[in-house]
Each structure stands twice: as C-alpha cells, then as structure tokens.
Amino acid sequence: MTALLTAEDLPALARGAALLGTGGGGDPYLGRLLAQRALREHGPVPLVDPADLPDDAAVFVVAQMGAPTVSVEKLPAYDEIGRAVTALAAHLGVTPTHVACIEAGGINSTIPVAGAAMLGLPLVDGDGMGRAFPELQMVLPGVAGVPATPMSITDEQGNTGILGCPTAKWAEDLARCMTITMGCTAIISNYPMTGARARETMIRGTLGLCVRIGRAIAGARAGFTDPVAAAATVVGGRVVHTGKVVDVERRTTTGFARGTATLSGGCVLRFQNEHLIAEVDGTTVVTTPDLIMVLDTATGEPVTTEALRFGHRVSVLAAPADPRWHTPEAIAVVGPRYFGYDTDPVRVHDTVTDGAPV
Amino acid sequence: MTALLTAEDLPALARGAALLGTGGGGDPYLGRLLAQRALREHGPVPLVDPADLPDDAAVFVVAQMGAPTVSVEKLPAYDEIGRAVTALAAHLGVTPTHVACIEAGGINSTIPVAGAAMLGLPLVDGDGMGRAFPELQMVLPGVAGVPATPMSITDEQGNTGILGCPTAKWAEDLARCMTITMGCTAIISNYPMTGARARETMIRGTLGLCVRIGRAIAGARAGFTDPVAAAATVVGGRVVHTGKVVDVERRTTTGFARGTATLSGGCVLRFQNEHLIAEVDGTTVVTTPDLIMVLDTATGEPVTTEALRFGHRVSVLAAPADPRWHTPEAIAVVGPRYFGYDTDPVRVHDTVTDGAPV
C-alpha cells in the first residue's frame, strides 16, 4: 500500500519524531519548516513500506549531522539537502529511486521528507534505528553489514565531500571533524543500499508510527485526557518518573551536546545528544539501546536535551528498542559501555511494570 | 628536451629539495626511501619541462599534507601515494598523463617521483611554489585562478576523501581537519590541471634545480670548499647570518609545527612548518615569500625546522622568491600578515648585499 505524506501530516510527524528522537535529533520545528516548504513547492510525497521495495531500488539516506545545540542557530540551506543525495548518486553512478531516514528523530525525520519532495522521489516508511543515536555507525543496516560509505557530506557554504572508509567508525570520525569545521552542522547521505538490503535491514513503519504518536498526543490534549499516557500506549512504553527539572549540566564538546539532567524526586538522566541512561533513587532503571523519552507532563510535547530547562515539569517515558539492538554485536556499538558508562544494558521491561520500578 | 630521473639523482634531488623547503616539507630522507623503492621497481621517470606539456595533458599533483614533526614517525603507506591520484582521476573521469609536485620541499619533491614511477607516468619538472609553504591555498596556480578542488585525500588506513570546495581556504580547512583525524599526515592530490594551465601557472625547472643544488653542496664538500657558499650561488641568495642555535621553542598545534629558533649573534627565526621571518639584531632582514633556508655551516646539509637543535652551528641563507609571489594578490595569501606577523614583506635584495644587512 502506498500512502501519501502531505503538509497536514507534518505537525504530527514532527512531534512523533521528536519523541522517538529520545531527546536528540535536533529541533523538530526547524525540520518541519524545511519539509513544509518542500511539500508546498513539490506536492505530497509517496510513502513506501520497506517490504514493498523492489530488489534493485537505489535507496539514498539523507540526514543532518552535528550538535543539536548548534542546529537551532545554524539552519541547513534548503538546497543542500538535495545536493547531499545527488553528490553521492553522481559518485556512485546510480540514479536514486527512493529517499530514506537513517534515524527516527526530530530534524532527521523531516529533512528526508524535504529531500524526497525536492528530488521528486518516494520516501521509505522506515528508518535505520527506530530511535535516534549520536554517531553514524549506530544504525541497524550497519550492524547487519551494510557499509557506511561511500557517503557524502555538504554544507550551506557549498562544500561537498565524498568519503570512502574501511569502517563506519572511521567515517564517523572523519565526517565529525568535517562537520565541526563546517560550523558544527552538515547534511550527509550515507549507507547507500539496494532495495533488497533496505528490506532486510531497515525498521518498518517509522514515519507512520511518528504520525500516530503525534496525533495521539494532540488528540489527548484536545480531549482533556493524559497526553503522556496516550504516547506511552502508542510506543508500548512505561512512565518511569514524573518530576520537575532541578538541574541541567550541558556542554557542547567535540561536536556533541553532552550532559546530565536532574529531576525532583530522585531521577537523573544522562545524555549525549540523546538520553542514554535513566536512574531513579540511585538505581539504573533503563539504558540505551532502549528508548528514554522526556515529555512535558501537561502538554505531552517531547522535550529535546537542549530544550531542558530548570523548573520544567516533565515525564520520563521508556520503551523497548527494536530487538535487533539487543544482540551482542549491536550492544557493542550502542550499549552503555560504548558511551563510557560502567553498566550493562538495562531493559525497560525487566525493571519497570505499570510505571513503577520492580 | 626530456631528461630521465634515476635512483642516482635522488640523493642530490632530496638535498636540494630540503633546501628549497625552507625548513619545511618534511624529512627528505623518508621521501627519498619511498622514491628509491618506486624507481627500483618501476625504472627511471621521464622529466617533462612544463613548457613542453601538450594543451590537453591531464596533470595530477601529489603531496603529503600534515605536520613534519609527525611524518618523521608516521610514514605514508607506499600504495597510498598512487591511490590519491587514481581516486581523484576516477572522480574526474580523466586518465592522468603527468604527475607534478605542488611544492619544492623535502618529502613533497620525492613523493611525486614515487607516484610517477608507480603510475608509469612522466613527472613535470616544475612545481607550484618554487619553495614550500604550509597551507594548500598557497600555490601560484591557485593565485592564478586554478581551483584547489576537486581534490583527494588518503591515508594508510585505507580512508579516501574527495572534496569540492568554494575556495582553496575551505579546502585547506577541511583537508587539515581530516589530516589531523587521520593521525596528522595524509596524502593529497589537488589542483588538477590541463597541460595549458600547468604551462601558464607552474614554476619551471624545479627538480633540475634541486639536483644542481644537491650536487653543488656535495661537490663543495668533496673539494673542501664552502658548501653554504656553493648553495648560495646556485639559488642566487645571500648568507644573512651564521651562528649557533641557542634556543628552540617548538609546538605542534592544529596540525602545524610552529615556533621560533634563536641563534647566537642576535638572529631569530620564526617558523610555521617553514621559516617565515628572519631577524638580525632586532631588524627583520627577510620575510615570506622570499626563501629563508637554514644549512649546517660545516656540511651544507639543509636543516628542517623539526631538526633544529641546541648547539647546532648553522648558516641562514636567503633568496628571492619567484616574482609572481610579490603581487598584491599573492602577498595576501603568503605575506607575513597572513601568518600573524605585524610587518610588511621584506625582500632579501632590498636589505642584504654580500652577506651583510645594509
């Protein structure tokens, strides 16, 4: 079945993507504006289920790389989004047939909408993570063996780079330093895939899920029911804490927004672009790769790590990651130890039932 | 006329290139070893005068980028030299016909010999500077309008990048951060040129000059005459100071070897990979873009900035740069103010005659 993504879907899509972004993925409002302009200029974008991709489809990812703290001030150039895809396609000598999201999260769920619209291509209704992660080797197609490169990287100054690297971590390191030199944000296209590989390795239905999340939150708000509970139902998650932000420590280093947030009632969140660890009363209740999502308790609006402010009343919602993230190979790439936290992964459904730690 | 560059020419070439390297350009011995291996495996390399290049020749530069202090410990992979050229050629869809040096200096006069030999191509007897400079926008073809990009950058890990940038300074900034991430040295190919453009913009006869300098120094030593004076005659320069190194301050920052050297008798040399300023008795006697070369007083061996040591008896030789370096456009790119020194350019023949400041 082919659905059409229209400008009317964008507010719900952006809100749902911001939630799955687990605190990262950049300001959803900015990406929504870019997607809105592209849909207005080029019309609705067909959504294609990964399961319906032909074997020989040429699937091109497009994403923003960089520190969300910076992307709030330094917007991507509109043209740059299409240029990342066309530069990689020209390098490969391949004509793109589909655009895809590499992560579910904020700006990286809406920039591909803009890219698909301006290139006149359908958008894959899926992504490479089912959430957001901060580094480019942290994608399920990569864990399954799809090379990160050749990849392209572009900026609003007109710089274009094509990288070929022996490992995805080298691609991350080189693209990260280029992103920093470009001013801490860039547009990239990586993990070029055939339809067959995309079908095997991508997560299905992410964009549709984002729209459902966004609509559930808006619907609950309109009906005076609990928007956080509505979101929890759609993502299959649990509320692990509700409290007021009493402290935020945040620094932008080596291209990332790193820090911790402390909530009243004894909850500490640790983040690196995305929320990676949630502790309640000194106990780790959930860690990466499971999803840790922060919402405004009253409105259900997702709160990004760079928007966390003293006094904000928030709810912390945790949901299981795609099971493929819990294999040993995947945990080596996105588990807590990779990020420097001395703990084994903690899965939300092992510790939390009906909103309370076991 | 076509000359053949053989393994017998390499010691003289490397020594002469080290002198024109004005303290930079990396350890000439390392580049000589790479060139020796390539000439042994592939035979002599034909040298082509830029004036004899056909209009439609496809000239590919190859060079090492990075801090000379690091390149002494981290050698380029042999294969990487050819790979920088073939990666750029593949990107451009052009078959290379000639290899060229972008600078005259240490490793960057011998790496292209290795590149030409392994690719089975003739080498242009010329270069883009007539000396060495630390940043990639500092080349006469660039000042004359040849774009620095598309360019390639490779390392011994197997990473390959292709850059397209709106200015040579952007190419410098992006390639520099990649070089640092690659471990502070990389092999690059940039300023791809037709034969017509190379003929108009390159400096002629650099490799032949290097061989003559190297032979003059060796000949003087063998004949018990002054090797520094012999070198001065070949390069048309003046000895501005002779003294003992009494202090060296050196740091490797942002991918460069920066510092100052103080000689007995009141001479201070300021360098950034290359020597850029020479002061005697508090007076600036010569600055970039003119050449400031340091030689062992007894042996005439060129001394690179990273080899300067306390107690070393050295002579400072200054020689005029190619007149194209003294246009206002070129001074903006390589004059003392670009490097942060608050002085107008000082030309050696304006201040120095017969070895003494006027």
Short mmCIF file of C-alpha atoms in Angstrom, two decimals, chain A residues 50-60 93-98 124 192-200:
data_model
loop_
_atom_site.label_atom_id
_atom_site.label_comp_id
_atom_site.label_asym_id
_atom_site.label_seq_id
_atom_site.Cartn_x
_atom_site.Cartn_y
_atom_site.Cartn_z
CA PRO A 50 10.34 -1.21 3.05
CA ALA A 51 8.69 -4.61 2.40
CA ASP A 52 7.44 -3.29 -0.95
CA LEU A 53 10.85 -2.09 -2.21
CA PRO A 54 11.98 -3.79 -5.42
CA ASP A 55 15.31 -5.64 -5.13
CA ASP A 56 17.08 -3.19 -7.40
CA ALA A 57 15.76 0.01 -5.82
CA ALA A 58 18.52 2.57 -5.12
CA VAL A 59 17.78 3.85 -1.61
CA PHE A 60 19.54 7.07 -0.51
CA GLY A 93 26.91 6.47 -10.96
CA VAL A 94 23.48 5.41 -9.73
CA THR A 95 20.09 7.08 -10.21
CA PRO A 96 18.32 7.29 -6.83
CA THR A 97 14.86 5.70 -6.74
CA HIS A 98 13.97 6.26 -3.04
CA VAL A 124 10.74 4.82 2.56
CA PRO A 192 23.58 3.68 0.12
CA MET A 193 21.51 0.49 -0.24
CA THR A 194 19.69 -1.64 -2.77
CA GLY A 195 16.00 -2.25 -2.13
CA ALA A 196 16.86 -5.82 -1.13
CA ARG A 197 19.30 -4.68 1.58
CA ALA A 198 16.93 -1.96 2.82
CA ARG A 199 14.09 -4.51 3.08
CA GLU A 200 16.27 -6.83 5.18
#
